PDB file of C-alpha atoms and ligand atoms in Angstrom:
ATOM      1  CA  UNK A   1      11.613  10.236 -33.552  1.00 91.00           C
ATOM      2  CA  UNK A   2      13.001  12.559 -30.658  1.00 97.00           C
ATOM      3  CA  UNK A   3      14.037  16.032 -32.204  1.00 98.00           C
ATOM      4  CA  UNK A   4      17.844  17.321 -30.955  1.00 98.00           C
ATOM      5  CA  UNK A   5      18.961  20.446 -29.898  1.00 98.00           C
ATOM      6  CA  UNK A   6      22.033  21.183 -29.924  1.00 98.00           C
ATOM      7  CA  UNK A   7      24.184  23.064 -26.870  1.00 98.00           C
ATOM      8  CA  UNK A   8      26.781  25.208 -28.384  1.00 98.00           C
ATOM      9  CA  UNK A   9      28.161  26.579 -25.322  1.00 98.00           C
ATOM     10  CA  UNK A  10      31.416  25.004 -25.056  1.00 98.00           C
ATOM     11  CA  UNK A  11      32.247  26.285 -28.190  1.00 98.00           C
ATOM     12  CA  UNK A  12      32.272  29.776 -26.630  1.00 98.00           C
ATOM     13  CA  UNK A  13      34.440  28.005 -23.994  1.00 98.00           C
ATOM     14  CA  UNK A  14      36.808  27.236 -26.068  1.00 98.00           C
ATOM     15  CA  UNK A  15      36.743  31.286 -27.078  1.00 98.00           C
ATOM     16  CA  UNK A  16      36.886  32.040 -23.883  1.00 98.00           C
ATOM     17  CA  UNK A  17      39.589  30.438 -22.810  1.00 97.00           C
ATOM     18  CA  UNK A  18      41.543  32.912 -24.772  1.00 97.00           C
ATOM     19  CA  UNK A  19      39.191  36.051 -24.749  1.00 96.00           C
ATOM     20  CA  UNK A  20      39.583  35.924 -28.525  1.00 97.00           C
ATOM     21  CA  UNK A  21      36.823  35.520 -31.366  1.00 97.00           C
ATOM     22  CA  UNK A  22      37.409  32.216 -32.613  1.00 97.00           C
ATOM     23  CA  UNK A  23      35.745  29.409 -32.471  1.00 98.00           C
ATOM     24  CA  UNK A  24      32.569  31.733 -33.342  1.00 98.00           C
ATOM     25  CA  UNK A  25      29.515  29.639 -31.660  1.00 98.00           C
ATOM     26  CA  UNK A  26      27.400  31.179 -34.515  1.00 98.00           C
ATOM     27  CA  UNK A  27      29.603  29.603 -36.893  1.00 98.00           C
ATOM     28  CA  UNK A  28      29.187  26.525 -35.306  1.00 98.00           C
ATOM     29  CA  UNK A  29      25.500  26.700 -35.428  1.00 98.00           C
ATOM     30  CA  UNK A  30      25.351  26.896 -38.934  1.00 98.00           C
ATOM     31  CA  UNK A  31      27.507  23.995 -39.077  1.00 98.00           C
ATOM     32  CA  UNK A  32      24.955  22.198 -36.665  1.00 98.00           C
ATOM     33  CA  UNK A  33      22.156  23.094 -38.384  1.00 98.00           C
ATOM     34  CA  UNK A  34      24.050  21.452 -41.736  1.00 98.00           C
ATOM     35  CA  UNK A  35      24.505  18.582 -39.626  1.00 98.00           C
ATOM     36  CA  UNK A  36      20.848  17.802 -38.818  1.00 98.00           C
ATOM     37  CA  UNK A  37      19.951  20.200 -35.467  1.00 98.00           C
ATOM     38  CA  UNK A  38      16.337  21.107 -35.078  1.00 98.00           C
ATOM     39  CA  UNK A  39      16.802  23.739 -32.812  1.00 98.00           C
ATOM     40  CA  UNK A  40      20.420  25.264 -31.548  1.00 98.00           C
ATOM     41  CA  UNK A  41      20.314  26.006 -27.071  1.00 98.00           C
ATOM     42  CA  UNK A  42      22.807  28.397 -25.659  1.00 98.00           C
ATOM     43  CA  UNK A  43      23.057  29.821 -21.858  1.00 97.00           C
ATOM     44  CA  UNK A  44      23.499  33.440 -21.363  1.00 98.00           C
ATOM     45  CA  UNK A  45      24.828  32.560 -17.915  1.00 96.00           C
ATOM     46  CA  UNK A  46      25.058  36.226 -15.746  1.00 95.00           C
ATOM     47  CA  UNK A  47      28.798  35.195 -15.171  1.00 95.00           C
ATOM     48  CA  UNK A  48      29.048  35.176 -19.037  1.00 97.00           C
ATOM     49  CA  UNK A  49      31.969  32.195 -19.060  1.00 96.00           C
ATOM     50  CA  UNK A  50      30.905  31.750 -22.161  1.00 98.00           C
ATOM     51  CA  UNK A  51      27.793  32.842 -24.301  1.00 98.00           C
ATOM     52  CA  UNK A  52      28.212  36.307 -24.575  1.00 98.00           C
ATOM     53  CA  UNK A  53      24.855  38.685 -25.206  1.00 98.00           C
ATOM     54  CA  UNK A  54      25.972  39.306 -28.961  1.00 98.00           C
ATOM     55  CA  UNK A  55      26.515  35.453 -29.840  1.00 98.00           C
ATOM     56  CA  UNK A  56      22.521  35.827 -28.192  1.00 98.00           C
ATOM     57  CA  UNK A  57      21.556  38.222 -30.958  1.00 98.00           C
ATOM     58  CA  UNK A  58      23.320  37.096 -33.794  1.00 98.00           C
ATOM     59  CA  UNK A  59      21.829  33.669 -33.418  1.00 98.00           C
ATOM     60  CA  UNK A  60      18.406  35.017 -33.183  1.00 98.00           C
ATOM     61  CA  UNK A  61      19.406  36.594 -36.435  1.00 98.00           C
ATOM     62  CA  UNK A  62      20.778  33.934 -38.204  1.00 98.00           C
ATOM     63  CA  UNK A  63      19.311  30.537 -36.953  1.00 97.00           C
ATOM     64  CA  UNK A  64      16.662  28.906 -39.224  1.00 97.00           C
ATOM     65  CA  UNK A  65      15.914  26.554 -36.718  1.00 98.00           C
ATOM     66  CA  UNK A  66      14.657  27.588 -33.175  1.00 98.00           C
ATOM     67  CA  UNK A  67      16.786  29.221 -30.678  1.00 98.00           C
ATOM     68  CA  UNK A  68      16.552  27.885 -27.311  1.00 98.00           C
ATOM     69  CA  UNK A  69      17.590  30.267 -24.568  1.00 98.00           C
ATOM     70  CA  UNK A  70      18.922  28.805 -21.268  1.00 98.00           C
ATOM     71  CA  UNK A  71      18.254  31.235 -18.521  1.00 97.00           C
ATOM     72  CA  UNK A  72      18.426  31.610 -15.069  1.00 96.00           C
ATOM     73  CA  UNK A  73      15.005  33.052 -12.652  1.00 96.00           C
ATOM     74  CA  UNK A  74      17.200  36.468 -13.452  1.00 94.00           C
ATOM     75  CA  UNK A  75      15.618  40.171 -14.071  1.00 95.00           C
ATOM     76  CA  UNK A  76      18.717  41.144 -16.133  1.00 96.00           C
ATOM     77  CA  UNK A  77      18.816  38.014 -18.503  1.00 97.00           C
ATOM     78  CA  UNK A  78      15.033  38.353 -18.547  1.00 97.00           C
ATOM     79  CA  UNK A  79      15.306  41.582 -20.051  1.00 98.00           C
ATOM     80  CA  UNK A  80      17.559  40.351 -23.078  1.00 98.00           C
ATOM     81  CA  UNK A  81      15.123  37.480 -23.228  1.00 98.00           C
ATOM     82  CA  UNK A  82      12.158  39.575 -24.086  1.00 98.00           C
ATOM     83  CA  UNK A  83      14.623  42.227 -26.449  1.00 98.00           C
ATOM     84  CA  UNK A  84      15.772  38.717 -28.534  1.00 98.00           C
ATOM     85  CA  UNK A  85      12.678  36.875 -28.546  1.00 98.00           C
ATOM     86  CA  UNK A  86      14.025  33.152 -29.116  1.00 98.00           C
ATOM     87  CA  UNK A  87      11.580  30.754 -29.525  1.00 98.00           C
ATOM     88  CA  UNK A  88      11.940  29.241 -26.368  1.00 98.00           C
ATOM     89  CA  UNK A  89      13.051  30.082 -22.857  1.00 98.00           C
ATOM     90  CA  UNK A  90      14.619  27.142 -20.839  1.00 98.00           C
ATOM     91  CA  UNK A  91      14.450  28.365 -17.171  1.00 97.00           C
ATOM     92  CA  UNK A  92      17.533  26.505 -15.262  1.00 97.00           C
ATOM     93  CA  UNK A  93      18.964  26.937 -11.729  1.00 95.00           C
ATOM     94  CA  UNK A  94      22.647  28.870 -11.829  1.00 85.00           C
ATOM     95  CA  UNK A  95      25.057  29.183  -8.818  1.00 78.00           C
ATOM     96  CA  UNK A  96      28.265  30.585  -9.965  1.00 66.00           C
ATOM     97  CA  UNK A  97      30.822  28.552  -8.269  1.00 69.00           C
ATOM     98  CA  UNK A  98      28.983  25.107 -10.391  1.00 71.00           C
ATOM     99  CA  UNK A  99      30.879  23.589 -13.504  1.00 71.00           C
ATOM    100  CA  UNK A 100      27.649  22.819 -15.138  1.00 70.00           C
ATOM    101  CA  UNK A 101      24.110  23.249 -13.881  1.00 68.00           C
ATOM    102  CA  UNK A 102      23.701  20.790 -11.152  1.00 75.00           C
ATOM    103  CA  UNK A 103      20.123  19.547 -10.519  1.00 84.00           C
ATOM    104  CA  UNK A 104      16.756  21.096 -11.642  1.00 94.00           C
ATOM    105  CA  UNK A 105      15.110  23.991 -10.423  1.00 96.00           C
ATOM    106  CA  UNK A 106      13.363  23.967  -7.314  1.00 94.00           C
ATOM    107  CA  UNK A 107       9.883  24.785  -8.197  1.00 96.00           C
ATOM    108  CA  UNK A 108       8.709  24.155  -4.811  1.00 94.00           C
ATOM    109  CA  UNK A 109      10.734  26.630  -3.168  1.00 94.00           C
ATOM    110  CA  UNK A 110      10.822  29.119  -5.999  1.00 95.00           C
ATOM    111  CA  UNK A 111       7.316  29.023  -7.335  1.00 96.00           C
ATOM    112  CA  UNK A 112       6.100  32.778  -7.047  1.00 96.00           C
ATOM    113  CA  UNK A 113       9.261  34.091  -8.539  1.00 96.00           C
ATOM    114  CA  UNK A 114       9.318  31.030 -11.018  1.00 97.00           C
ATOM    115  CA  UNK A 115       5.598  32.076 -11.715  1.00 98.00           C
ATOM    116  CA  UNK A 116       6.420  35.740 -12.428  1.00 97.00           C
ATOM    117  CA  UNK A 117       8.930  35.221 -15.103  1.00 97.00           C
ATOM    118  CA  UNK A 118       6.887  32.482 -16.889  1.00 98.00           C
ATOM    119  CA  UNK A 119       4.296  35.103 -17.005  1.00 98.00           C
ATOM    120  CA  UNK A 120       6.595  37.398 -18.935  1.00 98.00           C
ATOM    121  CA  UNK A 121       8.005  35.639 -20.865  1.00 98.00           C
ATOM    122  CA  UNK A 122       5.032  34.044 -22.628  1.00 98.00           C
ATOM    123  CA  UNK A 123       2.900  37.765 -22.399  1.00 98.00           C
ATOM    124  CA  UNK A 124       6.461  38.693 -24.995  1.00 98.00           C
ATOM    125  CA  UNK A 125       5.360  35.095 -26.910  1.00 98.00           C
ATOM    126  CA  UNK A 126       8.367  33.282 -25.480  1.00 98.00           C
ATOM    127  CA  UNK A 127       7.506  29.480 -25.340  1.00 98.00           C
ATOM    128  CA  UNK A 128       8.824  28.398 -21.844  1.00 98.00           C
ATOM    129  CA  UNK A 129      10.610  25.374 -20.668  1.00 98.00           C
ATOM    130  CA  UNK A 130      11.447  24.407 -17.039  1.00 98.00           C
ATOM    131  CA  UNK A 131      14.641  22.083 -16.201  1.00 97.00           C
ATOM    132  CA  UNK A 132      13.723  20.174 -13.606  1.00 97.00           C
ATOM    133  CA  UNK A 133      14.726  16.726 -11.565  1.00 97.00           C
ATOM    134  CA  UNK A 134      12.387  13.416 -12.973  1.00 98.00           C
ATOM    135  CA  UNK A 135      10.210  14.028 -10.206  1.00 97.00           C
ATOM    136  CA  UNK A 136       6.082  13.879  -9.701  1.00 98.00           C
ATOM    137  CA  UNK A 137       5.158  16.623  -7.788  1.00 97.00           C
ATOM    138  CA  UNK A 138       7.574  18.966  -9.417  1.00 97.00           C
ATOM    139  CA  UNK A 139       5.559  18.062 -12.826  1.00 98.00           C
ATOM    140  CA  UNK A 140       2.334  18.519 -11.179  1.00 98.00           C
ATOM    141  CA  UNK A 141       3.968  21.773 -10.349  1.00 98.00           C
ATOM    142  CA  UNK A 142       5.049  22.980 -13.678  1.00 98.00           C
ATOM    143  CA  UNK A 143       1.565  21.849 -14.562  1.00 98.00           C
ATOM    144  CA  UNK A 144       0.327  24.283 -13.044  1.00 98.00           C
ATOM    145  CA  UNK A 145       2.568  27.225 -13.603  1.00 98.00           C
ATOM    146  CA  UNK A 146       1.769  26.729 -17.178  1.00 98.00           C
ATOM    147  CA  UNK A 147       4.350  26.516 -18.783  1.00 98.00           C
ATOM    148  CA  UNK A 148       4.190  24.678 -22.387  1.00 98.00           C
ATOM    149  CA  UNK A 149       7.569  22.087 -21.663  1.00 98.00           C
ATOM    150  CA  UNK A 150       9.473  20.735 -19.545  1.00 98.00           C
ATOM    151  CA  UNK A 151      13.168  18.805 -19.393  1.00 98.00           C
ATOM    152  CA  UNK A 152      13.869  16.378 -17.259  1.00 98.00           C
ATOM    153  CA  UNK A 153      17.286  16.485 -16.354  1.00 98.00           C
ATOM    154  CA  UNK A 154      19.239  13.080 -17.383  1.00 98.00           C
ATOM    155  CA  UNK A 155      21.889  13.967 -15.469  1.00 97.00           C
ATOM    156  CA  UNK A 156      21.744  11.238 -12.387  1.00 97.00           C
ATOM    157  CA  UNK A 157      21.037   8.365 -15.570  1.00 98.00           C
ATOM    158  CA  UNK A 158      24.637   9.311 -17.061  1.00 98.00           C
ATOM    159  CA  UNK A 159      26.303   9.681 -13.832  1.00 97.00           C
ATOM    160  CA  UNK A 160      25.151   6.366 -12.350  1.00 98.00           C
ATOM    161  CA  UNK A 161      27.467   3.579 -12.699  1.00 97.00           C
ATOM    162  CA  UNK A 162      26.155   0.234 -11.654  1.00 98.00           C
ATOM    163  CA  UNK A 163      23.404  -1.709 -13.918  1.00 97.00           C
ATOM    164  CA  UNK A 164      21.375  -1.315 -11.291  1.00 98.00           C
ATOM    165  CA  UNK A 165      21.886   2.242 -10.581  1.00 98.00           C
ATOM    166  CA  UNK A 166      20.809   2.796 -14.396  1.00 98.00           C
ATOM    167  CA  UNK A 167      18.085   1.141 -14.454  1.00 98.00           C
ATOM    168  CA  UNK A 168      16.557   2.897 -11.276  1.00 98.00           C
ATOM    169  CA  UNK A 169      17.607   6.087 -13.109  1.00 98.00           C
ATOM    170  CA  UNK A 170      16.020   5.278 -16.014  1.00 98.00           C
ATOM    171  CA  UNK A 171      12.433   4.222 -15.075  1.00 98.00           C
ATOM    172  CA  UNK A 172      12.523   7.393 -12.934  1.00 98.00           C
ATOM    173  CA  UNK A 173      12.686   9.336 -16.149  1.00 98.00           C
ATOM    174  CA  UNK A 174      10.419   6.382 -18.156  1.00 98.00           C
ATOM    175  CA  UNK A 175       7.503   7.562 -15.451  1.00 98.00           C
ATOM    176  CA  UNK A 176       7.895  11.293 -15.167  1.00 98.00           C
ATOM    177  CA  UNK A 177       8.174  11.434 -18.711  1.00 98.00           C
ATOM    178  CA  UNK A 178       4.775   9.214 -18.868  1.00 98.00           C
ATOM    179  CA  UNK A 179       3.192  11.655 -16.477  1.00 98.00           C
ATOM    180  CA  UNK A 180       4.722  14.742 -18.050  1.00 98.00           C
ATOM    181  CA  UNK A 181       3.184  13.805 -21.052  1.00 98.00           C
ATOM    182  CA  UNK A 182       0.055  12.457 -20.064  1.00 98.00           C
ATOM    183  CA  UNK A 183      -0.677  16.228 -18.390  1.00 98.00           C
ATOM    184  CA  UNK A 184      -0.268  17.679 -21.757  1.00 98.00           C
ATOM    185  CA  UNK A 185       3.260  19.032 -21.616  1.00 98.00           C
ATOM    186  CA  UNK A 186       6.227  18.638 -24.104  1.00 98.00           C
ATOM    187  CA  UNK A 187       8.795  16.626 -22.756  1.00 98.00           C
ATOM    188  CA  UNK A 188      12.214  17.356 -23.700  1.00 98.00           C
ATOM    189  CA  UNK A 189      15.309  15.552 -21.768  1.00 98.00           C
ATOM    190  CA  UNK A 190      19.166  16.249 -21.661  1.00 98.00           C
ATOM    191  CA  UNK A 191      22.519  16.668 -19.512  1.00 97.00           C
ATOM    192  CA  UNK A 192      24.777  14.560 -19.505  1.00 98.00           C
ATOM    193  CA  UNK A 193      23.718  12.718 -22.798  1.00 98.00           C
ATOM    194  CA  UNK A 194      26.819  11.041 -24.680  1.00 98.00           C
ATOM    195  CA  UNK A 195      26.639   8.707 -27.997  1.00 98.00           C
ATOM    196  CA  UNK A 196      26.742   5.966 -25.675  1.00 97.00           C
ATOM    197  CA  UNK A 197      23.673   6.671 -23.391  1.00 98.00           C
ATOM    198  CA  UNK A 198      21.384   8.640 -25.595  1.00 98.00           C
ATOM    199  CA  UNK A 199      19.634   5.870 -27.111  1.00 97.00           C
ATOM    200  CA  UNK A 200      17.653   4.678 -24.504  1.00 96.00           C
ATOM    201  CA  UNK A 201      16.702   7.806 -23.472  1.00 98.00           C
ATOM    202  CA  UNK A 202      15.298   8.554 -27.766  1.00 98.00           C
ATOM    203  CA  UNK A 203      13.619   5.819 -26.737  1.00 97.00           C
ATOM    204  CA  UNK A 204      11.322   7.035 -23.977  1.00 97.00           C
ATOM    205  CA  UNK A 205       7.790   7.197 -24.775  1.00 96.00           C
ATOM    206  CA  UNK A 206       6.718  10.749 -26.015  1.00 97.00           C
ATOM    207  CA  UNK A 207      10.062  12.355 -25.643  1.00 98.00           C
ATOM    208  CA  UNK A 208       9.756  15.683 -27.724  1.00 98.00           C
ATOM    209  CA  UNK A 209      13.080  16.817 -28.220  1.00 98.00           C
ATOM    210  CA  UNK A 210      16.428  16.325 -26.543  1.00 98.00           C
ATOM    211  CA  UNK A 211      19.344  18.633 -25.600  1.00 98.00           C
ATOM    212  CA  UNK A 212      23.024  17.648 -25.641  1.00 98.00           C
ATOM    213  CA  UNK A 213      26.251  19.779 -25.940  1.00 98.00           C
ATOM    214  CA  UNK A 214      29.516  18.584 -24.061  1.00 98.00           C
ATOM    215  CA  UNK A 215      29.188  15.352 -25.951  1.00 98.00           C
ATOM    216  CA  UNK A 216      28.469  16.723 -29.366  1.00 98.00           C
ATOM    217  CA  UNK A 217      31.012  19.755 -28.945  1.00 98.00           C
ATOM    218  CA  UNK A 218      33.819  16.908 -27.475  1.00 98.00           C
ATOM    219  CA  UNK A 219      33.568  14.973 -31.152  1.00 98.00           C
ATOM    220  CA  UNK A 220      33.339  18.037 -33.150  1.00 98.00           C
ATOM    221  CA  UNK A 221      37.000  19.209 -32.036  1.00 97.00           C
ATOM    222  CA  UNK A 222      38.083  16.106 -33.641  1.00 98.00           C
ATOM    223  CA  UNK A 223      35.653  15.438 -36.657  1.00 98.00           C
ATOM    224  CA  UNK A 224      34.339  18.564 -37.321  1.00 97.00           C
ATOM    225  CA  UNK A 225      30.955  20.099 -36.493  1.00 97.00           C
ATOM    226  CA  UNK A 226      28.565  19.295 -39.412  1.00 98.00           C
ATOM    227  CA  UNK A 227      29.564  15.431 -38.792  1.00 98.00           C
ATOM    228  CA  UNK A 228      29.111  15.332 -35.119  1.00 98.00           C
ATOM    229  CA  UNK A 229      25.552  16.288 -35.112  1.00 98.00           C
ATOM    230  CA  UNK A 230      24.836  14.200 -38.137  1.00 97.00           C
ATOM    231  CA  UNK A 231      26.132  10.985 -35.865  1.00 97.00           C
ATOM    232  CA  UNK A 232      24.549  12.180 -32.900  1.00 97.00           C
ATOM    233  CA  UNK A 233      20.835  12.038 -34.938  1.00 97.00           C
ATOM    234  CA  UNK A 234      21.626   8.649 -36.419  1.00 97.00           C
ATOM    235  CA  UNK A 235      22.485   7.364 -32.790  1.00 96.00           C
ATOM    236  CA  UNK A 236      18.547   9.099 -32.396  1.00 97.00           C
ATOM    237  CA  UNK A 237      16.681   7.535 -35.273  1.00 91.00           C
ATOM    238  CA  UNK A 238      14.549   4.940 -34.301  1.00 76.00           C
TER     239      UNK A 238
HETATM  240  N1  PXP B   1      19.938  20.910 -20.784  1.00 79.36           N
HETATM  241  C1  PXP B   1      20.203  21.854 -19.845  1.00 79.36           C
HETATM  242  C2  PXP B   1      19.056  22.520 -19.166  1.00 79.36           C
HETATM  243  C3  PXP B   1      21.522  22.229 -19.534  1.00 79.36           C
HETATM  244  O1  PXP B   1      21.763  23.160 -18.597  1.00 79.36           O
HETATM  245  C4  PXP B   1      22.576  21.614 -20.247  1.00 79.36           C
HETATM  246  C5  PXP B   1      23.992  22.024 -19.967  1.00 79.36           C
HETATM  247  O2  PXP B   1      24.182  23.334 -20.339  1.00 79.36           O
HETATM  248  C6  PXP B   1      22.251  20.654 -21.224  1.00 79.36           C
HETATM  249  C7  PXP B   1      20.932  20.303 -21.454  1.00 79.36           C
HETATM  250  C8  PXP B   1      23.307  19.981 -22.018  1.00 79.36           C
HETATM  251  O3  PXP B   1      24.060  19.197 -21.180  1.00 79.36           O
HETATM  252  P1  PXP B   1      25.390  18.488 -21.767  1.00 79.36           P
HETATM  253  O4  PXP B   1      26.315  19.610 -22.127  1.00 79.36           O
HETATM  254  O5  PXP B   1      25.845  17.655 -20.626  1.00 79.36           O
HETATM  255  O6  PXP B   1      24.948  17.714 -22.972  1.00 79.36           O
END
């Protein structure tokens, strides 16, 4: 059975849209963890529109289960990486004019930089994670960067419309999740997950652990947090 972590980002946007304290994002990982999480993600983006660095540290503080840390290829959120110490580092791509993060990271393109802060984040003991598109090479790739995960992002499967669109979405992430695993690393999958689509994907070979958050936080602002995640790892459970 696939593991979830749960995004709790767009709880802070919800904060943020006010500039107040309330709804407190560590509150609601408390309330996730209640419901079932097995690890709680946020995003210190470096525009900070909504995880802010103290929501950073008093997660590290207070979560029982693993914090996740989203993170840009940045020095500065680097730095607060290796001061918190979450459990695990998920290196994404960021441009600050996107809604949400839009594609994987290019680790063709990027490799020596991509290289250099894998290599300091696990010398500080951070696990690392890289986001990246449900394609071969870029595997091979994180392969060899050695880095201990990676996610394939699901975000082209819950965009497509057609059946046939889906299904040639799916097997994309079926095989790179085949190969991902049969080179030895974790495979963990989100974006874009929703109660409706998320089954399928639990029921990839091998998946590890996956990642939702606009989904989850959408339901809680109507049945409360604690029951949201509970639903969303029934919907899970094989
Ligand atoms: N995984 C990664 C790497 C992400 O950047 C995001 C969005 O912050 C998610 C998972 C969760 O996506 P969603 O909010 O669409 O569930």
């Amino acid at each position: 059975m696939p593991l979830l972590g749960v995004n709790i980002d767009h709880v802070a946007t919800i904060r943020q849209a006010r500039m107040t304290n309330e709804p407190d994002p560590v509150h609601a990982a408390v309330l996730a963890e209640m419901g079932g999480a097995d690890s709680i993600t946020v995003h210190l983006r470096e525009d900070r529109r909504h995880i802010q660095d103290r929501d950073v540290r008093l997660l590290r503080e207070i979560c029982r289960v693993g914090l996740n840390l989203e993170m840009a290829v940045s020095d500065e959120i680097m730095k607060i990486a290796i001061q918190v110490l979450p459990a695990q580092a998920t290196l994404v791509p960021e441009r600050r004019e996107e809604v949400t993060t839009e594609g994987g990271l290019d680790v063709k393109t990027h490799r020596i930089r991509i290289q250099q802060c894998v290599d300091q984040l696990q010398g500080a003991g951070i696990s690392v994670s890289l986001f990246i598109d449900p394609s071969l090479s870029h595997i091979e790739i994180a392969k060899e960067l050695g880095v201990t995960a990676v996610e394939l992002h699901t975000g082209a499967f819950a965009d497509a419309r057609t059946p046939e669109a889906i299904e040639i979405e799916f097997d994309k992430l079926r095989e790179a999740g085949q190969f991902a695993t049969s080179q030895g690393l974790k495979l963990n999958l989100g974006h874009g997950l929703t109660y409706r689509n998320v089954r399928r994907i639990a029921e990839i070979h091998g998946v590890h652990e996956l990642n939702i958050g606009h989904s989850i936080v959408s339901h809680a602002v109507l049945v409360g947090f604690e029951r949201a995640v509970r639903e969303m790892k029934q919907r899970i459970t094989l």
